[in-house]
PDB file of C-alpha atoms in Angstrom:
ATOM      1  CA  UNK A1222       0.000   0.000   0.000  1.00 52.00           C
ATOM      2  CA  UNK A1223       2.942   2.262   0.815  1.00 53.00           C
ATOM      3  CA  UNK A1224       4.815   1.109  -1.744  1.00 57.00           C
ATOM      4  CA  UNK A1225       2.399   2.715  -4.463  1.00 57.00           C
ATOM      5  CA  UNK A1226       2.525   6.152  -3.540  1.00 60.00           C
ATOM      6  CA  UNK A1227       5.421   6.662  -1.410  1.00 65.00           C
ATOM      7  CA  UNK A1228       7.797   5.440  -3.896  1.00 66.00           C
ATOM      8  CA  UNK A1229       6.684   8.019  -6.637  1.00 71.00           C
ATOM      9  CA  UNK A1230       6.952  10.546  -3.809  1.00 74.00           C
ATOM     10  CA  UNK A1231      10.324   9.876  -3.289  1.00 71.00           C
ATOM     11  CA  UNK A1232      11.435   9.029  -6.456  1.00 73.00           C
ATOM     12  CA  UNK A1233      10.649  12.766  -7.952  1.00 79.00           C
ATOM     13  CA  UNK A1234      12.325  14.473  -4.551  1.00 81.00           C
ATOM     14  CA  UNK A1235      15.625  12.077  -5.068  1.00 82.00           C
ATOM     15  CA  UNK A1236      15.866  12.602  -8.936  1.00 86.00           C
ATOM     16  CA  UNK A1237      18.322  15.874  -9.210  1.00 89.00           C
ATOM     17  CA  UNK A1238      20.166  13.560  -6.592  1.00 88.00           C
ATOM     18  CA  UNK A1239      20.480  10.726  -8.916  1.00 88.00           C
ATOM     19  CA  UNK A1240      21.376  12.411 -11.573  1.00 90.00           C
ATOM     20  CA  UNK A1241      24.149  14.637  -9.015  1.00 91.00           C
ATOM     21  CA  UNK A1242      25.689  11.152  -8.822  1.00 90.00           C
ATOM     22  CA  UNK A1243      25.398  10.419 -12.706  1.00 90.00           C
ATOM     23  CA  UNK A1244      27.255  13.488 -13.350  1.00 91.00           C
ATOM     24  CA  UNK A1245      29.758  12.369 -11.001  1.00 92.00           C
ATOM     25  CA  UNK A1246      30.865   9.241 -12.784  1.00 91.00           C
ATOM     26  CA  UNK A1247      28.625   6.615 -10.403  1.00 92.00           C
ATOM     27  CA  UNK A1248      27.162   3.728 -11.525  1.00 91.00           C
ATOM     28  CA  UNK A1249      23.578   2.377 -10.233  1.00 91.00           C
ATOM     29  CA  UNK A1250      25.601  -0.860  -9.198  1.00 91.00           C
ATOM     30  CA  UNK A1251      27.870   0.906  -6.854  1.00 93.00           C
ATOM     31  CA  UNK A1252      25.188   2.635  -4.996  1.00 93.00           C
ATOM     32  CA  UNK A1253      22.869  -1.006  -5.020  1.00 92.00           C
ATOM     33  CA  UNK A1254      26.009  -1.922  -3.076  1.00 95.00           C
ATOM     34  CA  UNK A1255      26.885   0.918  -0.996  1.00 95.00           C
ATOM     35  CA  UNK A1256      23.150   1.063   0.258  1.00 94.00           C
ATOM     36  CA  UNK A1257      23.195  -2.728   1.435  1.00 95.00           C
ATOM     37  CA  UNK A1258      26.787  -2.423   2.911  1.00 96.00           C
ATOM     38  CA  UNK A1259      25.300   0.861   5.424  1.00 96.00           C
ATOM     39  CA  UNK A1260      21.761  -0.933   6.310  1.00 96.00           C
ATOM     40  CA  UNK A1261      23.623  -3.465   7.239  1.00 97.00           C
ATOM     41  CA  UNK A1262      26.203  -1.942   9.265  1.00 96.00           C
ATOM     42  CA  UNK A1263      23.195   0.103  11.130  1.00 96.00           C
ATOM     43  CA  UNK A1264      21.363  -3.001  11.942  1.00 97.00           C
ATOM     44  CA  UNK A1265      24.036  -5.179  12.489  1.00 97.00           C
ATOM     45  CA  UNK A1266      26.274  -2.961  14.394  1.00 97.00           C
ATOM     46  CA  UNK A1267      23.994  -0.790  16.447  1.00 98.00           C
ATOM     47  CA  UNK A1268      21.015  -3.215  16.984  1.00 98.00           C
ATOM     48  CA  UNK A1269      22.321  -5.825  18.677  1.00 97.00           C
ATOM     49  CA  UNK A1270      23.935  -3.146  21.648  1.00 97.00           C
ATOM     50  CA  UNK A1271      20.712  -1.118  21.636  1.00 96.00           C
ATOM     51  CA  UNK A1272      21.527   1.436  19.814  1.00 97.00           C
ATOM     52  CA  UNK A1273      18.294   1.664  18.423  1.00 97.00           C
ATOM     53  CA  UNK A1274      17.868   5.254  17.583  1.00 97.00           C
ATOM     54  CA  UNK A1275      21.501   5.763  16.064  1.00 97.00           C
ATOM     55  CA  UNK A1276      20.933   2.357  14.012  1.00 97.00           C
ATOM     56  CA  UNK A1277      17.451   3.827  12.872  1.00 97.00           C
ATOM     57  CA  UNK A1278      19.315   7.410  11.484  1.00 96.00           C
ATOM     58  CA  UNK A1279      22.412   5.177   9.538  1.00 96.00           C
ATOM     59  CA  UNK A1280      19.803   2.585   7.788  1.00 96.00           C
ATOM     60  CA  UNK A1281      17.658   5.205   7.034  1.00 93.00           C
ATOM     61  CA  UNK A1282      20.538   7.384   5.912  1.00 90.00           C
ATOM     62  CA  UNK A1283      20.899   4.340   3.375  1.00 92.00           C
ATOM     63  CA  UNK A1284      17.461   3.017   2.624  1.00 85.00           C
ATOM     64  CA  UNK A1285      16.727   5.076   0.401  1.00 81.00           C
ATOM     65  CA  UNK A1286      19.234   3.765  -2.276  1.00 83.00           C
ATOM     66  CA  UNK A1287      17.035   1.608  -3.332  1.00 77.00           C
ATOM     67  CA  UNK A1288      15.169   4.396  -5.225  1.00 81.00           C
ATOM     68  CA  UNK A1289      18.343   6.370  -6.142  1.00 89.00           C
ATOM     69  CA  UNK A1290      20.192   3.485  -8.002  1.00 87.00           C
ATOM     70  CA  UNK A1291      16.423   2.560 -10.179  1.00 84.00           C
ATOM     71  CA  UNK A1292      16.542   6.619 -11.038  1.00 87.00           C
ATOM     72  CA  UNK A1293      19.674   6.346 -11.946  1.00 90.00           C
ATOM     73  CA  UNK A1294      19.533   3.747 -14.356  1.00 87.00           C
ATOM     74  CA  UNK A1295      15.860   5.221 -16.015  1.00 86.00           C
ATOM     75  CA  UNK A1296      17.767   8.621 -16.339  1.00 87.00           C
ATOM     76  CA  UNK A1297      20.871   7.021 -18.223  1.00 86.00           C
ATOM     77  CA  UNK A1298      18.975   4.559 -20.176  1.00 85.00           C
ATOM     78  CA  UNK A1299      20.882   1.861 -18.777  1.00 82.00           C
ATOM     79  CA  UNK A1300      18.164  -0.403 -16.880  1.00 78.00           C
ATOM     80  CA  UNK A1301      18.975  -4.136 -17.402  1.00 83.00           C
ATOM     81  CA  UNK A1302      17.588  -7.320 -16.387  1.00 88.00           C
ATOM     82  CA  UNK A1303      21.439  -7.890 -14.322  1.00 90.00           C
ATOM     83  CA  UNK A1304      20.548  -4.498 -12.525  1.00 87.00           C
ATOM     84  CA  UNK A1305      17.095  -5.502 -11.581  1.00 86.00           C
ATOM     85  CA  UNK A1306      18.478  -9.072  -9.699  1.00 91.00           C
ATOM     86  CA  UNK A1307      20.634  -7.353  -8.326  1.00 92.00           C
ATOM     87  CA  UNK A1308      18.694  -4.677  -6.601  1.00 90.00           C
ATOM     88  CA  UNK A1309      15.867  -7.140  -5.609  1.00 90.00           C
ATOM     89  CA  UNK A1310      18.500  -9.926  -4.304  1.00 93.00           C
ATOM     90  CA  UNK A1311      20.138  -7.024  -2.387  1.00 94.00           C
ATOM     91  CA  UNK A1312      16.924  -5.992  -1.037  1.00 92.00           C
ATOM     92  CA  UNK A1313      16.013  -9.609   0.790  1.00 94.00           C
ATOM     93  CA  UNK A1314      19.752  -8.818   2.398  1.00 96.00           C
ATOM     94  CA  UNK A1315      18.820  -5.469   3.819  1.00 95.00           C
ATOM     95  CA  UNK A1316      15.557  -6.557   5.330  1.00 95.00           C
ATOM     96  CA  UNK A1317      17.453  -9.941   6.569  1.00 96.00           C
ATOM     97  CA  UNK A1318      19.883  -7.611   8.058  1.00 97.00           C
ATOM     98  CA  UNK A1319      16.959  -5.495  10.370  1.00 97.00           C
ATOM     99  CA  UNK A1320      15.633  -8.040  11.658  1.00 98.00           C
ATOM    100  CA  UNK A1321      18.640 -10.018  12.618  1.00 98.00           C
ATOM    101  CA  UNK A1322      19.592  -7.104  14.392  1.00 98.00           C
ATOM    102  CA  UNK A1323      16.462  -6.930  16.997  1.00 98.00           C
ATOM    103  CA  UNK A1324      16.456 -11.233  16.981  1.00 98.00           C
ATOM    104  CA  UNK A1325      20.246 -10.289  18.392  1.00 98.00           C
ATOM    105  CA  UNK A1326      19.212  -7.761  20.552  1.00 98.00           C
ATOM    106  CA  UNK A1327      16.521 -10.150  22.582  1.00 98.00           C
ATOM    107  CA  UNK A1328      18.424 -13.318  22.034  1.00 97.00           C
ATOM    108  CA  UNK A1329      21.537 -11.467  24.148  1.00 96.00           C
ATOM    109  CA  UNK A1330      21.554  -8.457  26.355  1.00 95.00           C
ATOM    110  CA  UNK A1331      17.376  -7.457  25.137  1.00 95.00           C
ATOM    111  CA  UNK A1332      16.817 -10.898  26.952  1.00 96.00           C
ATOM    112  CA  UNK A1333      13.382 -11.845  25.503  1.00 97.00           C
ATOM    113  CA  UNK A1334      13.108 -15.541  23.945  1.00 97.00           C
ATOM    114  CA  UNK A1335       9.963 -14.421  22.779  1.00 98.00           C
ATOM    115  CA  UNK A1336      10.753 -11.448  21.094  1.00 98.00           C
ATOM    116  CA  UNK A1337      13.628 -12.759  19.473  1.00 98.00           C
ATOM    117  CA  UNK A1338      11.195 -15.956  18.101  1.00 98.00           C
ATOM    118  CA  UNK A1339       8.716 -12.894  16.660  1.00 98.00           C
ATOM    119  CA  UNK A1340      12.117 -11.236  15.133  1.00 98.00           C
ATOM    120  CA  UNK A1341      13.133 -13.827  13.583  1.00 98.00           C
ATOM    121  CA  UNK A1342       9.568 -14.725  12.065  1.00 98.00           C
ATOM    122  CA  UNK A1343       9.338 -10.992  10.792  1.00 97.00           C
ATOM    123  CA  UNK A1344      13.027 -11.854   8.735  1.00 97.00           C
ATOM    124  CA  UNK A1345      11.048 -15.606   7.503  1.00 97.00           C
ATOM    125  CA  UNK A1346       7.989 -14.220   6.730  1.00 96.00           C
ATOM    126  CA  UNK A1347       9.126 -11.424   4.808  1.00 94.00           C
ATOM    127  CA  UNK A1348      11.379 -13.572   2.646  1.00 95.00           C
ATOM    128  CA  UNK A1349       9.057 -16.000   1.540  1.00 96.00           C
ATOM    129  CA  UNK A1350       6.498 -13.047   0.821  1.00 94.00           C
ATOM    130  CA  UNK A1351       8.925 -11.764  -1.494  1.00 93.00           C
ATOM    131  CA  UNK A1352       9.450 -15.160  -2.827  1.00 94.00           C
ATOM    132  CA  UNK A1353       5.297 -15.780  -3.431  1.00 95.00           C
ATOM    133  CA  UNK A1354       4.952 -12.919  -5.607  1.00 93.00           C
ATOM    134  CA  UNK A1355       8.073 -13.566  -7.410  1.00 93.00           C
ATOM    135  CA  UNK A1356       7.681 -17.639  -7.595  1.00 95.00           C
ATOM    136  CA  UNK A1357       4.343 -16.766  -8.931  1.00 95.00           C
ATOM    137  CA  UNK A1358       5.125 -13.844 -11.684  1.00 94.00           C
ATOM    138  CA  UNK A1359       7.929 -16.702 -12.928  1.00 94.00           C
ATOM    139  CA  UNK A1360       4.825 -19.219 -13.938  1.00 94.00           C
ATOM    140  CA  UNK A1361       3.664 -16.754 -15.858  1.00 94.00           C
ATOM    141  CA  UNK A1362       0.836 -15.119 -13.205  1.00 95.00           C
ATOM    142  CA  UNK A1363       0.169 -11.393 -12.314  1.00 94.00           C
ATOM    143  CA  UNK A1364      -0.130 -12.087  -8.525  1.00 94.00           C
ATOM    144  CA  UNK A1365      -2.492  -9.104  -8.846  1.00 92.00           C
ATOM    145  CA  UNK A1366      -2.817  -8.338  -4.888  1.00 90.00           C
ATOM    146  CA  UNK A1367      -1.601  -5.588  -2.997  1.00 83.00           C
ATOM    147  CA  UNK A1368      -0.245  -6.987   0.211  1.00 88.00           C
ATOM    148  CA  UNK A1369      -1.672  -5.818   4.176  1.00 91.00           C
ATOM    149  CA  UNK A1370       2.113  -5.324   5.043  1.00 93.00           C
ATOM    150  CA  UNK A1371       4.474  -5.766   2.186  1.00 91.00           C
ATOM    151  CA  UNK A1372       8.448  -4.169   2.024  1.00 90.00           C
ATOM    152  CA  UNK A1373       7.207  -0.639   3.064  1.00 88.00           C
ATOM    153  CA  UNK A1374       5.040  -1.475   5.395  1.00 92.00           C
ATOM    154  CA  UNK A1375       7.658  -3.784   6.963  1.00 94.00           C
ATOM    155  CA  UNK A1376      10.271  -1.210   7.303  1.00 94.00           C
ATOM    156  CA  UNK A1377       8.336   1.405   7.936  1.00 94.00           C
ATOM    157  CA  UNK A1378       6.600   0.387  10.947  1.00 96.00           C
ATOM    158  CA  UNK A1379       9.588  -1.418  12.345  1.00 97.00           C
ATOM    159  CA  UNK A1380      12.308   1.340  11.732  1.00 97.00           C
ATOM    160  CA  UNK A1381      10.182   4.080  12.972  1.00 97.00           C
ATOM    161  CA  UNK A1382       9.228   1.947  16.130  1.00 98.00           C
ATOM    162  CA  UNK A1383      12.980   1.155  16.330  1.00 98.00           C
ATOM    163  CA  UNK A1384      13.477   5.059  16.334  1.00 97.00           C
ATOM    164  CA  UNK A1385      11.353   6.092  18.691  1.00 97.00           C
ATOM    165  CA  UNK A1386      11.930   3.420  20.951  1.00 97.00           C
ATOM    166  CA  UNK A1387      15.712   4.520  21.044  1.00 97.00           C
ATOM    167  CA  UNK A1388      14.443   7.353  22.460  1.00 97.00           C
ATOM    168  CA  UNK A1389      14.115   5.658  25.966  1.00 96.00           C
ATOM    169  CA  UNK A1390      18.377   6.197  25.975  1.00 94.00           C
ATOM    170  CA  UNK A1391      18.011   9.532  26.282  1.00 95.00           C
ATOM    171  CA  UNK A1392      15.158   9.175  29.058  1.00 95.00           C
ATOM    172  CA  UNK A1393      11.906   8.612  27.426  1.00 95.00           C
ATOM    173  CA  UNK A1394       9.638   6.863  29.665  1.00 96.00           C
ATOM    174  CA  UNK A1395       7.910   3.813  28.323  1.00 95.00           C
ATOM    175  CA  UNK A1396       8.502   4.650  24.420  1.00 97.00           C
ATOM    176  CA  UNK A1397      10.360   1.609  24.360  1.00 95.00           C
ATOM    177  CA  UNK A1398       7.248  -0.608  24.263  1.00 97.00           C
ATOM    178  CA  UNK A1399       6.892   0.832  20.805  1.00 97.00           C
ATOM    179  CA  UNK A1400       9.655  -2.077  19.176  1.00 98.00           C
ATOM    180  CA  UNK A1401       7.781  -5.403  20.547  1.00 98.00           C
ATOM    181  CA  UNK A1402       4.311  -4.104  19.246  1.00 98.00           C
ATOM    182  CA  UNK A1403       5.619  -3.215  15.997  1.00 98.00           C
ATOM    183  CA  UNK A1404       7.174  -6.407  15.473  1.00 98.00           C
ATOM    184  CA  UNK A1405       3.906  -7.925  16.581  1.00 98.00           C
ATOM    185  CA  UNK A1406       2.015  -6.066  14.250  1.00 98.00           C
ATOM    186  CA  UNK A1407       4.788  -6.830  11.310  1.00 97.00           C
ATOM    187  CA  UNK A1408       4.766 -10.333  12.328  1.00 97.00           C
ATOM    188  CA  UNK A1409       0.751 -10.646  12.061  1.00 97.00           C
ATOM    189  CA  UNK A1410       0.855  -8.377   8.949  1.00 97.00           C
ATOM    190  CA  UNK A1411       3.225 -10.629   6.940  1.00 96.00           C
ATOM    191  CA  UNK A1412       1.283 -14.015   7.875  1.00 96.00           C
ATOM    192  CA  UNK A1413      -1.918 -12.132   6.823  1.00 97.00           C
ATOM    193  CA  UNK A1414       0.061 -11.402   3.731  1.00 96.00           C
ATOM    194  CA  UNK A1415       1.310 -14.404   2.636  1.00 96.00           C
ATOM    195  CA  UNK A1416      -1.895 -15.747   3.182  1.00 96.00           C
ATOM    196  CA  UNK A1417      -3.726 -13.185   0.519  1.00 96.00           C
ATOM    197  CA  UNK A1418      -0.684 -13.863  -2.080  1.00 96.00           C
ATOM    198  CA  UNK A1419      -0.627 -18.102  -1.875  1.00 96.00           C
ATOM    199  CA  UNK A1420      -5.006 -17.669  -2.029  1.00 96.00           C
ATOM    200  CA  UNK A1421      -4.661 -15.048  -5.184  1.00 96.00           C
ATOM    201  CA  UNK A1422      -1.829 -17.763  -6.685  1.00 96.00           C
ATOM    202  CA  UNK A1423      -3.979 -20.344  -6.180  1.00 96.00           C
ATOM    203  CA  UNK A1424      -7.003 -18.219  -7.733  1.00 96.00           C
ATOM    204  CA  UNK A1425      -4.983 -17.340 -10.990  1.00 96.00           C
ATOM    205  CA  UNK A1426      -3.828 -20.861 -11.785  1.00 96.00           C
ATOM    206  CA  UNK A1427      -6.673 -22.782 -11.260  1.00 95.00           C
ATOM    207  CA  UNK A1428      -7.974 -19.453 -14.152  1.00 93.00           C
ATOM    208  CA  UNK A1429      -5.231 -20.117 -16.260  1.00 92.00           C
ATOM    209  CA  UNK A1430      -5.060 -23.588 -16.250  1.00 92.00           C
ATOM    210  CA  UNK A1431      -9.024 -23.666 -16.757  1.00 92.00           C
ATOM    211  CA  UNK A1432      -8.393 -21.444 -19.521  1.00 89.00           C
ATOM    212  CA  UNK A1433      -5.311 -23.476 -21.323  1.00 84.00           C
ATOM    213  CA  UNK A1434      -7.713 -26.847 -21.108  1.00 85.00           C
ATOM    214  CA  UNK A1435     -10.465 -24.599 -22.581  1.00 82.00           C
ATOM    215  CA  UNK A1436      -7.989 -23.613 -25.530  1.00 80.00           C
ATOM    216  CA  UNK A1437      -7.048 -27.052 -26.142  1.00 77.00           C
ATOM    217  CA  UNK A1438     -10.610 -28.595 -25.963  1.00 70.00           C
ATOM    218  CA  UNK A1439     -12.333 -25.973 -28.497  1.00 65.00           C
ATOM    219  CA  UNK A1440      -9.942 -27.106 -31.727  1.00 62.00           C
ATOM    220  CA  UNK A1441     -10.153 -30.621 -30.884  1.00 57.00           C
ATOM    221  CA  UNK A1442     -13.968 -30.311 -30.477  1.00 59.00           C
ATOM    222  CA  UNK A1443     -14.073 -28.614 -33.771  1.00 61.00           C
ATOM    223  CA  UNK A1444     -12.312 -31.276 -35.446  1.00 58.00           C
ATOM    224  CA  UNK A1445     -14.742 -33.930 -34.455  1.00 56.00           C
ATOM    225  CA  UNK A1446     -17.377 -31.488 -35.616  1.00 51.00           C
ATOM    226  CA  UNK A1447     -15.748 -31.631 -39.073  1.00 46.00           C
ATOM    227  CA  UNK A1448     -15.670 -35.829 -39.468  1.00 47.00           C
ATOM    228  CA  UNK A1449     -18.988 -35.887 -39.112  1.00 39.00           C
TER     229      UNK A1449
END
């Protein structure tokens, strides 16, 4: 849902960016790779001590090269099918990355086996989401549903609940409650999601297959019309 219109948003506010960067000799690729390498130096790094708002200003610092480095390539006519897997591939390492960082976090000095179980499902979950609508598209299938909580949504809700919640360093009362319920609410948002893609899969193939038998079945029915 935020995908749709936040990422035009951003797209026309980063554009004389992108195009800075063009001028400057740098290629989509590099800043694909750059952008993974901070996101996951904020969660990795900063995470796992509790250094949730100061991880929260790095990723976000960085997130948003995944919009820079697609600009890029539209604005020098250079998009390519290599640039696309690599952007997408680099993407499932970022988000892999944020949540590893609060399963750390719980699973050592955050000291919450629960937490760290919902953590880790948000990471799952939001890889095999990916996967559904991309397992799905490869048969040949639109996967024509638009997600409760899909990428945005994910890192959205968690990074600015991981924000705000770092706000309890600097003597916040309470905000930190703010992380667990957002990873509750990712968590319940992603099953809810996978769930709507593997029914809308299942929807389009039994259409498509019904339609490919129909296909097949109208010549040959013809041709027996004809013998007779």
């Amino acid at each position: 849902m935020l995908n749709k219109y936040a990422r035009a948003f951003f797209t026309r506010v980063l554009t004389p960016f992108a195009a800075l960067l063009l001028r400057l000799g740098v290629s989509p690729d590099a800043v694909t790779l750059i952008g993974t390498a901070g996101v996951m130096a904020g969660a990795l790094v900063f995470f796992p001590m509790g250094e949730f708002f100061w991880g929260t200003i790095v990723i976000t610092a960085f997130v948003f090269s995944d919009l820079v480095d697609g600009n890029m390539a539209r604005q020098a006519g250079i998009s390519s099918r290599w640039g696309a897997f690599l952007d997408s591939t680099l993407d499932r390492v970022a988000d892999g990355a944020i949540f590893a960082g609060f399963a750390l976090w719980y699973a050592g000095r955050g000291d919450d086996t629960i937490l760290c179980a919902v953590a880790i499902f948000c990471l799952a979950s939001g890889q095999v989401v990916s996967y559904t609508k991309a397992r799905g598209e490869s048969i040949g299938l639109p996967v024509a549903v638009n997600g409760l909580v899909e990428r945005a949504e994910r890192l959205v809700i968690s990074l600015v609940a991981a924000g705000l919640a770092g706000l309890h360093a600097f003597g916040v009362p309470y905000i930190d409650i703010l992380l667990p319920i957002a990873l509750w609410v990712v968590a319940v948002g992603s099953l809810v999601t996978l769930i709507q893609r593997v029914v809308t899969v299942r929807r389009e193939a039994a259409e498509a297959d019904a339609a490919g038998a129909a296909a097949v079945d109208g010549p040959a029915e013809q041709g027996h019309g004809a013998d007779r």
